[in-house]
Amino acid sequence: MAAAVSALAVVAGGLVSAAVIGVGPALADHCDPAQASQEQQGQRNRNNNRNQNQDQGQQQDQDQQGQDQNQQDQNQNQDQNGQNQGQNNNQDQNQQDQNNNQQNNNQQQNGQRQNNQQNGDQQQNADQQGQGGGRAVLDPAQNPDAQNPDAQDPDPEQTAETFGRRNRPTRNPGQGNNGNNGNNGNNGNNGNNGNGNASPTPSPTASEDHNECADLGPFVEDFVDIRRVAPRQLDARIGRGGSRGTFVSACGTNRNGHNNPDNFIVAPGVSNGAHHLHDYVGNLSTDGFSTDESLAAAGTTCRLGDKSTYFWPVLRDRKVDVNTEDADGNVGQVLRARSVTLQFRGNATSQVVAMPRFLRLITGDAKAATNGAGNARAAWSCTGFQNRISPDKYPLCPRGSQVVRILDFPSCWDGQNTDSANHRTHVVFPGQGGACPQGTKAVPALRMTLTYSVPQGPSFAVDAFPEQKHNPITDHADFANVMPDRLMQFVVSCINRGRRC
């Protein structure tokens, strides 16, 4: 009875496990950086196993050849023994023939010729038998490649993963696919090389499946525990003549879903000119074809009539299978910022003047991973740890803490132009002490602070050009001032008087 109860318990346990597995959530996407790292290790292990199997197969071949050689040697020895025995018999027969008369000698000679003929036939048969047994013919059933299909065929689990992930439902179907997502060309170079997710071939190999997502980036080494980042001062100390006030333009978090892969500042008149997806707040009409006139005529999500446009590349959850066919390799579920703070600040050494309307600004470099850090302005942190700023790694935040993106814009204007050929020289950053270079004027300094709830571990990434591998140093943002003149004067007054508005 006890045995029957135990058997039923085992069966029931198996059914429960199968049911749980059947209704559970989809597995993490293989484009998750953490998963990609595990797949890289798994690929290395599979390669080692294949090499071991090949070595074993070669050893089997050598052992088989050695056995065949031994068999051939034995047959040759048997042939030699037979020949020696025939010679001994002939010698005995000759001694006996010497004791006989001449007639018997003649008969013995005839018998000797018959014996020699018989021995020759035996010798020939033995040689043929020896040659047949010594041939190194490998039985297909003993073929080491046939015994080890991994030596030729792809890992069956890896192959199943390649085809299965495309048709699997996502864990967060509530948010839609964002279509043609790509990378921002903040430096004006739209160098998209199309290095995105390749469609599986009819017979993909394990390495092809591995490269499909693992080479997209980011990589595990692009992440750092925020508690390992040294504290540092982000802002210059405000001196006696500095301006201490602030103004915050409240524009929401893009709940209306204003997204597109355009950038009218660096790629005007081009659809998908950014090659990655932007989040927009503020002006409701912003796209690749925006003009001063279209921006001025549009509505806004900001209070106080601020029609300025604020935009940045989206952050994605890489654990979710969404947008996996994107040509630019921007895969995963878009994460909407939990909070967006658009703060205009003063200058450490002087008062500020009003920005001209339609002033265009960019910060950071979308191609900093290949261009170098000269124009990079990425600043990653975590809530509760904002004195620890990482310029080139995604932060791994403690549980309950959110990822923070801090995007500071240049604020030293040349006093004449609203834009420039490289979108940088008309407004530059203050020096290390906070003062603007000679010949420039301090304008309100925009700081975007974005916070996100992200999956635990190294499993999120910012949209980027394919060749940038989603490196965190490429973070950047864009702004065009479309505030009414009266509102801009209010912003300047708040900052210069030390108020918080």
Coordinates of C-alpha atoms in Angstrom, one line a residue:
M1 CA 0.0 0.0 0.0
A2 CA 2.8 2.4 0.9
A3 CA 4.5 1.7 -2.4
A4 CA 1.3 2.4 -4.3
V5 CA 0.9 5.7 -2.5
S6 CA 4.5 6.7 -3.3
A7 CA 4.1 5.9 -7.0
L8 CA 0.9 8.0 -7.1
A9 CA 2.8 10.8 -5.4
V10 CA 5.6 10.7 -8.0
V11 CA 3.1 10.7 -10.9
A12 CA 1.1 13.6 -9.4
G13 CA 4.3 15.5 -8.8
G14 CA 5.3 15.0 -12.4
L15 CA 1.8 16.2 -13.6
V16 CA 2.0 19.3 -11.4
S17 CA 5.5 20.1 -12.7
A18 CA 4.4 19.7 -16.3
A19 CA 1.4 21.9 -15.7
V20 CA 3.5 24.6 -14.1
I21 CA 6.0 24.5 -17.0
G22 CA 3.2 24.6 -19.5
V23 CA 1.5 27.7 -18.2
G24 CA 4.6 29.6 -17.0
P25 CA 5.9 32.8 -18.5
A26 CA 8.1 32.7 -21.6
L27 CA 11.8 32.2 -21.1
A28 CA 14.1 35.3 -21.1
D29 CA 15.0 36.3 -24.6
H30 CA 18.4 35.1 -25.9
C31 CA 19.2 38.8 -26.7
D32 CA 19.4 39.4 -23.0
P33 CA 23.0 40.3 -22.3
A34 CA 23.1 38.1 -19.2
Q35 CA 21.7 35.2 -21.3
A36 CA 24.1 35.9 -24.1
S37 CA 27.0 35.6 -21.7
Q38 CA 25.7 32.2 -20.6
E39 CA 25.3 31.1 -24.2
Q40 CA 28.9 32.2 -24.9
Q41 CA 30.1 29.9 -22.1
G42 CA 27.8 27.1 -23.3
Q43 CA 29.2 27.5 -26.8
R44 CA 32.7 27.2 -25.5
N45 CA 31.8 24.1 -23.6
R46 CA 30.1 22.5 -26.7
N47 CA 33.2 23.3 -28.7
N48 CA 35.4 21.6 -26.1
N49 CA 33.1 18.5 -26.1
R50 CA 33.3 18.4 -29.9
N51 CA 37.1 18.5 -29.8
Q52 CA 37.1 15.7 -27.2
N53 CA 34.8 13.6 -29.4
Q54 CA 37.0 14.1 -32.4
D55 CA 40.0 13.1 -30.4
Q56 CA 38.2 9.9 -29.2
G57 CA 37.2 9.2 -32.8
Q58 CA 40.8 9.5 -34.0
Q59 CA 41.9 7.2 -31.2
Q60 CA 39.3 4.6 -32.2
D61 CA 40.6 4.8 -35.8
Q62 CA 44.2 4.2 -34.5
D63 CA 43.1 1.3 -32.3
Q64 CA 41.2 -0.3 -35.2
Q65 CA 44.2 0.1 -37.5
G66 CA 46.4 -1.5 -34.8
Q67 CA 44.1 -4.5 -34.5
D68 CA 44.1 -5.0 -38.2
Q69 CA 47.9 -4.8 -38.3
N70 CA 48.1 -7.4 -35.6
Q71 CA 45.8 -9.7 -37.5
Q72 CA 47.9 -9.4 -40.6
D73 CA 51.0 -10.2 -38.6
Q74 CA 49.4 -13.3 -37.2
N75 CA 48.4 -14.5 -40.7
Q76 CA 51.9 -14.0 -42.0
N77 CA 53.3 -15.9 -39.0
Q78 CA 51.0 -18.8 -39.8
D79 CA 52.1 -18.7 -43.4
Q80 CA 55.8 -18.9 -42.4
N81 CA 55.1 -21.7 -39.9
G82 CA 53.4 -23.7 -42.6
Q83 CA 56.3 -23.1 -45.0
N84 CA 58.8 -24.2 -42.4
Q85 CA 56.8 -27.3 -41.6
G86 CA 56.7 -28.3 -45.2
Q87 CA 60.5 -27.9 -45.5
N88 CA 61.1 -30.1 -42.5
N89 CA 58.8 -32.8 -43.8
N90 CA 60.7 -32.7 -47.1
Q91 CA 64.1 -33.1 -45.4
D92 CA 62.8 -36.3 -43.5
Q93 CA 61.5 -37.7 -46.7
N94 CA 64.8 -37.1 -48.5
Q95 CA 66.7 -39.0 -45.7
Q96 CA 64.4 -41.9 -46.1
D97 CA 64.8 -41.9 -49.9
Q98 CA 68.6 -42.1 -49.6
N99 CA 68.2 -45.6 -47.9
N100 CA 66.1 -46.8 -50.7
N101 CA 67.2 -47.9 -54.1
Q102 CA 67.3 -45.8 -57.2
Q103 CA 63.8 -46.7 -58.2
N104 CA 62.5 -45.5 -54.8
N105 CA 64.5 -42.3 -55.3
N106 CA 62.7 -41.6 -58.5
Q107 CA 59.4 -42.2 -56.9
Q108 CA 60.4 -39.9 -54.0
Q109 CA 61.4 -37.2 -56.3
N110 CA 58.0 -37.4 -58.0
G111 CA 56.3 -37.3 -54.5
Q112 CA 58.4 -34.3 -53.5
R113 CA 57.3 -32.4 -56.6
Q114 CA 53.7 -33.2 -55.6
N115 CA 54.2 -32.1 -52.0
N116 CA 55.9 -28.8 -53.2
Q117 CA 52.9 -28.2 -55.4
Q118 CA 50.5 -28.7 -52.6
N119 CA 52.5 -26.5 -50.2
G120 CA 52.5 -23.8 -52.8
D121 CA 48.8 -23.9 -53.1
Q122 CA 48.5 -23.7 -49.3
Q123 CA 50.9 -20.8 -49.2
Q124 CA 48.9 -18.9 -51.8
N125 CA 45.6 -19.5 -50.0
A126 CA 47.1 -18.4 -46.7
D127 CA 48.5 -15.2 -48.3
Q128 CA 45.1 -14.3 -49.7
Q129 CA 43.5 -14.9 -46.3
G130 CA 46.1 -12.7 -44.6
Q131 CA 45.6 -9.9 -47.1
G132 CA 41.8 -9.9 -46.6
G133 CA 42.0 -9.7 -42.8
G134 CA 44.6 -6.9 -42.7
R135 CA 42.6 -4.3 -44.8
A136 CA 41.7 -1.3 -42.5
V137 CA 38.0 -1.0 -43.4
L138 CA 36.0 0.9 -40.8
D139 CA 32.5 -0.3 -40.1
P140 CA 30.0 2.6 -40.4
A141 CA 28.5 1.6 -37.1
Q142 CA 31.9 2.3 -35.5
N143 CA 32.4 5.6 -37.2
P144 CA 33.1 8.1 -34.3
D145 CA 31.4 10.9 -36.3
A146 CA 28.2 8.8 -36.5
Q147 CA 28.4 8.1 -32.7
N148 CA 28.9 11.8 -32.0
P149 CA 26.4 13.8 -34.0
D150 CA 27.6 17.0 -32.3
A151 CA 30.8 16.7 -34.3
Q152 CA 28.9 17.6 -37.5
D153 CA 25.3 18.7 -36.6
P154 CA 24.3 21.8 -34.6
D155 CA 23.3 21.4 -31.0
P156 CA 19.6 20.4 -31.2
E157 CA 18.7 22.6 -28.3
Q158 CA 20.4 25.6 -29.8
T159 CA 18.7 25.0 -33.2
A160 CA 15.3 24.6 -31.5
E161 CA 15.9 27.9 -29.7
T162 CA 16.6 29.7 -33.0
F163 CA 13.3 28.8 -34.6
G164 CA 11.2 28.7 -31.4
R165 CA 11.9 32.2 -30.1
R166 CA 10.4 34.0 -33.1
N167 CA 6.9 32.5 -32.6
R168 CA 6.8 32.6 -28.8
P169 CA 4.4 35.0 -27.0
T170 CA 6.1 37.8 -25.1
R171 CA 5.8 38.3 -21.4
N172 CA 4.6 41.9 -21.7
P173 CA 2.3 42.1 -24.7
G174 CA 0.7 45.2 -23.4
Q175 CA 3.3 47.5 -25.0
G176 CA 3.4 47.4 -28.8
N177 CA 6.2 47.0 -31.2
N178 CA 7.7 50.3 -32.0
G179 CA 8.4 49.5 -35.6
N180 CA 11.5 51.0 -37.3
N181 CA 13.7 51.6 -34.3
G182 CA 17.2 52.7 -34.8
N183 CA 20.0 54.9 -33.6
N184 CA 20.3 58.6 -33.1
G185 CA 22.8 60.3 -35.4
N186 CA 23.6 63.1 -33.0
N187 CA 26.9 63.8 -34.8
G188 CA 25.2 64.1 -38.1
N189 CA 26.5 60.8 -39.5
N190 CA 23.7 58.3 -40.2
G191 CA 26.1 55.4 -40.6
N192 CA 23.7 52.5 -40.2
N193 CA 25.3 49.3 -41.5
G194 CA 22.2 47.2 -41.1
N195 CA 23.9 44.9 -38.5
G196 CA 20.6 43.7 -37.1
N197 CA 18.9 40.4 -36.3
A198 CA 19.5 38.1 -39.2
S199 CA 16.7 35.7 -40.1
P200 CA 17.5 32.1 -39.3
T201 CA 18.9 30.1 -42.2
P202 CA 17.2 26.8 -43.2
S203 CA 20.0 24.9 -41.3
P204 CA 21.5 27.3 -38.7
T205 CA 24.5 26.3 -36.7
A206 CA 25.0 27.0 -33.1
S207 CA 27.5 29.7 -33.8
E208 CA 25.1 31.5 -36.1
D209 CA 22.4 31.5 -33.4
H210 CA 25.0 32.6 -30.8
N211 CA 26.2 35.5 -33.0
E212 CA 22.7 36.6 -33.9
C213 CA 22.2 38.3 -30.6
A214 CA 25.3 38.0 -28.6
D215 CA 27.2 40.3 -31.0
L216 CA 24.6 43.0 -30.7
G217 CA 25.8 44.1 -27.3
P218 CA 25.7 45.3 -24.7
F219 CA 28.0 42.9 -22.9
V220 CA 28.3 41.9 -19.2
E221 CA 31.4 44.0 -18.9
D222 CA 29.3 47.1 -19.9
F223 CA 27.6 46.9 -16.4
V224 CA 28.8 47.8 -13.0
D225 CA 27.4 47.6 -9.5
I226 CA 26.7 51.2 -8.5
R227 CA 28.2 50.6 -5.1
R228 CA 31.6 50.0 -6.8
V229 CA 31.5 53.4 -8.5
A230 CA 33.5 56.1 -6.6
P231 CA 31.6 59.2 -5.5
R232 CA 32.3 62.3 -7.5
Q233 CA 31.1 65.9 -7.8
L234 CA 29.0 66.4 -10.9
D235 CA 28.5 70.2 -10.7
A236 CA 31.0 73.1 -10.3
R237 CA 30.7 75.0 -7.0
I238 CA 28.6 78.1 -7.4
G239 CA 30.6 81.3 -6.7
R240 CA 29.6 84.7 -5.4
G241 CA 28.6 85.9 -8.8
G242 CA 26.9 82.8 -9.9
S243 CA 23.2 82.2 -10.5
R244 CA 21.6 79.6 -8.1
G245 CA 18.0 79.5 -9.1
T246 CA 16.2 76.7 -11.1
F247 CA 13.1 76.3 -13.3
V248 CA 11.4 73.0 -14.1
S249 CA 9.3 72.5 -17.1
A250 CA 6.7 69.8 -16.4
C251 CA 6.1 67.9 -19.6
G252 CA 5.1 64.4 -18.5
T253 CA 6.7 61.0 -19.3
N254 CA 5.4 60.5 -22.9
R255 CA 2.2 58.7 -21.8
N256 CA 0.8 59.6 -25.2
G257 CA 3.4 57.4 -26.9
H258 CA 5.1 60.0 -29.1
N259 CA 7.9 57.9 -30.7
N260 CA 9.7 57.9 -34.0
P261 CA 13.2 57.1 -35.3
D262 CA 13.7 60.6 -36.8
N263 CA 15.9 63.5 -35.9
F264 CA 15.1 66.9 -37.5
I265 CA 18.2 68.5 -36.0
V266 CA 20.9 66.3 -37.5
A267 CA 18.9 64.7 -40.3
P268 CA 16.2 67.2 -41.4
G269 CA 13.7 66.0 -44.0
V270 CA 14.6 62.3 -43.5
S271 CA 12.3 59.6 -42.3
N272 CA 14.1 57.2 -40.0
G273 CA 17.1 59.5 -40.1
A274 CA 18.0 58.6 -36.5
H275 CA 18.0 54.8 -36.9
H276 CA 16.8 54.4 -33.4
L277 CA 13.6 55.1 -31.5
H278 CA 13.1 58.4 -29.6
D279 CA 10.9 59.2 -26.7
Y280 CA 9.4 62.8 -27.1
V281 CA 7.9 65.1 -24.5
G282 CA 6.7 68.6 -25.1
N283 CA 5.9 69.5 -28.7
L284 CA 3.4 67.1 -30.1
S285 CA 4.4 67.4 -33.8
T286 CA 8.1 66.7 -33.7
D287 CA 9.4 64.4 -36.4
G288 CA 12.0 64.4 -39.1
F289 CA 10.2 67.1 -41.1
S290 CA 9.7 69.6 -38.3
T291 CA 10.4 73.3 -39.0
D292 CA 10.4 76.4 -36.8
E293 CA 6.9 77.2 -38.2
S294 CA 5.4 73.7 -37.6
L295 CA 6.8 73.5 -34.1
A296 CA 5.4 77.0 -33.2
A297 CA 1.9 75.9 -34.5
A298 CA 1.7 72.6 -32.6
G299 CA 0.4 71.7 -29.2
T300 CA 2.5 70.5 -26.2
T301 CA 2.5 68.3 -23.2
C302 CA 4.3 70.9 -21.1
R303 CA 2.7 73.4 -18.7
L304 CA 2.8 77.1 -19.1
G305 CA 2.7 76.9 -22.9
D306 CA 6.2 75.5 -23.3
K307 CA 6.3 74.2 -26.9
S308 CA 9.9 73.1 -26.8
T309 CA 10.8 69.6 -27.9
Y310 CA 12.7 67.3 -25.7
F311 CA 13.8 63.8 -26.9
W312 CA 16.2 61.0 -26.2
P313 CA 16.8 57.4 -27.3
V314 CA 14.6 54.8 -25.6
L315 CA 15.8 52.3 -23.0
R316 CA 14.7 48.6 -23.6
D317 CA 14.1 45.6 -21.5
R318 CA 16.2 42.9 -23.3
K319 CA 14.5 40.0 -21.5
V320 CA 11.3 40.4 -23.6
D321 CA 11.0 39.2 -27.2
V322 CA 9.8 42.3 -29.0
N323 CA 11.1 44.0 -32.1
T324 CA 13.4 41.1 -32.8
E325 CA 13.4 41.7 -36.6
D326 CA 14.6 45.3 -36.3
A327 CA 17.1 46.0 -39.0
D328 CA 19.3 48.1 -36.7
G329 CA 19.4 45.6 -33.9
N330 CA 17.4 47.5 -31.4
V331 CA 15.5 44.6 -29.8
G332 CA 13.5 44.3 -26.6
Q333 CA 10.5 46.0 -24.9
V334 CA 10.6 49.8 -24.7
L335 CA 10.7 51.0 -21.1
R336 CA 8.9 54.3 -20.5
A337 CA 10.6 56.5 -17.9
R338 CA 9.0 56.5 -14.5
S339 CA 9.9 60.1 -14.1
V340 CA 11.2 62.9 -16.3
T341 CA 12.6 66.1 -14.8
L342 CA 13.5 68.9 -17.2
Q343 CA 15.4 71.4 -15.1
F344 CA 17.0 74.7 -16.3
R345 CA 19.9 75.8 -14.0
G346 CA 22.2 78.7 -13.6
N347 CA 25.9 79.3 -14.2
A348 CA 28.6 78.9 -11.5
T349 CA 30.2 82.2 -12.1
S350 CA 27.7 84.5 -13.8
Q351 CA 24.1 85.5 -14.4
V352 CA 22.3 83.9 -17.4
V353 CA 20.7 85.5 -20.5
A354 CA 17.6 84.3 -22.4
M355 CA 17.9 81.6 -25.0
P356 CA 16.9 82.7 -28.5
R357 CA 13.7 81.0 -29.7
F358 CA 14.3 77.9 -31.9
L359 CA 17.8 77.4 -30.5
R360 CA 18.8 73.8 -31.2
L361 CA 21.0 71.8 -28.8
I362 CA 22.5 68.3 -28.6
T363 CA 24.4 66.6 -25.8
G364 CA 26.5 63.4 -25.9
D365 CA 27.7 61.4 -28.9
A366 CA 25.6 58.6 -30.4
K367 CA 28.9 57.2 -31.8
A368 CA 31.1 57.6 -28.9
A369 CA 32.0 53.9 -28.7
T370 CA 33.9 54.3 -32.0
N371 CA 34.5 58.1 -32.1
G372 CA 36.1 58.2 -28.7
A373 CA 34.9 60.0 -25.6
G374 CA 35.6 63.6 -26.7
N375 CA 31.9 64.5 -27.0
A376 CA 30.5 61.9 -24.7
R377 CA 28.3 63.1 -21.9
A378 CA 26.7 60.0 -20.6
A379 CA 26.0 59.9 -16.8
W380 CA 24.4 56.8 -15.3
S381 CA 23.4 56.3 -11.7
C382 CA 20.8 54.9 -9.3
T383 CA 18.2 56.5 -7.1
G384 CA 19.7 56.9 -3.6
F385 CA 23.3 56.8 -5.1
Q386 CA 23.3 59.9 -7.2
N387 CA 26.6 61.0 -5.9
R388 CA 28.0 58.0 -7.8
I389 CA 28.0 58.7 -11.5
S390 CA 29.2 56.2 -14.2
P391 CA 30.2 57.8 -17.5
D392 CA 30.6 54.5 -19.5
K393 CA 28.8 51.7 -17.8
Y394 CA 25.2 50.8 -17.1
P395 CA 24.5 50.7 -13.4
L396 CA 23.3 47.6 -11.5
C397 CA 21.1 49.1 -8.8
P398 CA 20.2 47.5 -5.5
R399 CA 16.7 46.1 -5.3
G400 CA 14.2 48.9 -4.9
S401 CA 16.5 51.5 -6.6
Q402 CA 15.8 52.8 -10.1
V403 CA 18.3 53.4 -12.9
V404 CA 19.0 57.1 -13.5
R405 CA 20.1 58.8 -16.7
I406 CA 21.5 62.4 -16.3
L407 CA 21.8 64.4 -19.6
D408 CA 23.4 67.8 -19.2
F409 CA 23.3 70.2 -22.2
P410 CA 25.8 72.9 -23.2
S411 CA 25.0 76.4 -22.0
C412 CA 27.6 78.9 -23.3
W413 CA 26.0 80.5 -26.4
D414 CA 28.0 82.4 -29.1
G415 CA 25.3 85.2 -28.9
Q416 CA 24.4 84.9 -32.6
N417 CA 23.4 81.5 -34.0
T418 CA 20.6 79.1 -33.3
D419 CA 22.5 76.2 -34.9
S420 CA 25.8 75.3 -36.5
A421 CA 27.2 72.8 -39.0
N422 CA 28.1 70.3 -36.4
H423 CA 25.3 71.3 -34.0
R424 CA 27.9 72.0 -31.3
T425 CA 30.0 75.1 -31.9
H426 CA 27.3 77.7 -31.5
V427 CA 26.7 76.5 -27.8
V428 CA 29.5 74.9 -25.8
F429 CA 30.0 73.6 -22.3
P430 CA 31.5 75.7 -19.5
G431 CA 35.0 75.0 -18.4
Q432 CA 36.0 73.0 -15.3
G433 CA 35.4 75.8 -13.0
G434 CA 31.9 76.4 -14.4
A435 CA 32.7 79.7 -16.3
C436 CA 31.8 80.1 -19.9
P437 CA 34.7 80.6 -22.5
Q438 CA 35.4 84.2 -23.5
G439 CA 33.1 85.4 -26.3
T440 CA 30.2 83.3 -25.1
K441 CA 27.2 84.1 -22.8
A442 CA 25.7 81.8 -20.2
V443 CA 22.1 80.7 -21.0
P444 CA 19.9 78.5 -18.8
A445 CA 21.5 75.1 -18.6
L446 CA 19.1 72.2 -19.3
R447 CA 19.5 69.0 -17.3
M448 CA 17.3 66.0 -18.2
T449 CA 17.0 63.4 -15.4
L450 CA 15.2 60.2 -16.3
T451 CA 14.5 57.3 -14.0
Y452 CA 13.5 53.7 -15.0
S453 CA 12.5 50.5 -13.4
V454 CA 14.5 47.9 -15.2
P455 CA 14.8 44.1 -14.9
Q456 CA 17.3 42.8 -12.4
G457 CA 20.8 42.1 -13.7
P458 CA 22.5 43.2 -16.9
S459 CA 19.4 42.9 -19.0
F460 CA 18.6 46.4 -20.4
A461 CA 20.1 48.6 -23.1
V462 CA 19.8 52.0 -24.8
D463 CA 19.0 52.1 -28.5
A464 CA 22.2 52.7 -30.6
F465 CA 23.8 52.4 -34.0
P466 CA 24.6 48.7 -34.7
E467 CA 28.3 49.3 -34.7
Q468 CA 28.1 50.9 -31.3
K469 CA 27.0 47.6 -29.6
H470 CA 24.6 49.5 -27.4
N471 CA 27.5 50.8 -25.4
P472 CA 26.3 53.0 -22.5
I473 CA 28.8 55.7 -23.4
T474 CA 26.7 56.6 -26.4
D475 CA 23.8 58.0 -24.4
H476 CA 22.6 61.4 -25.7
A477 CA 19.6 63.7 -26.1
D478 CA 18.3 66.6 -28.1
F479 CA 16.4 69.9 -27.4
A480 CA 14.9 72.8 -29.4
N481 CA 13.7 75.9 -27.5
V482 CA 10.1 76.8 -28.5
M483 CA 9.2 78.6 -25.3
P484 CA 7.2 81.9 -25.8
D485 CA 9.5 84.8 -25.2
R486 CA 7.6 85.8 -22.1
L487 CA 8.1 82.3 -20.5
M488 CA 11.8 82.4 -21.3
Q489 CA 12.1 85.7 -19.5
F490 CA 10.4 84.2 -16.5
V491 CA 12.9 81.3 -16.5
V492 CA 15.8 83.7 -16.6
S493 CA 14.4 85.7 -13.7
C494 CA 13.9 82.6 -11.6
I495 CA 17.5 81.5 -12.1
N496 CA 19.2 84.9 -11.6
R497 CA 17.1 85.6 -8.4
G498 CA 18.0 82.3 -6.9
R499 CA 14.3 81.1 -6.9
R500 CA 13.0 77.6 -7.5
C501 CA 10.2 77.7 -10.1

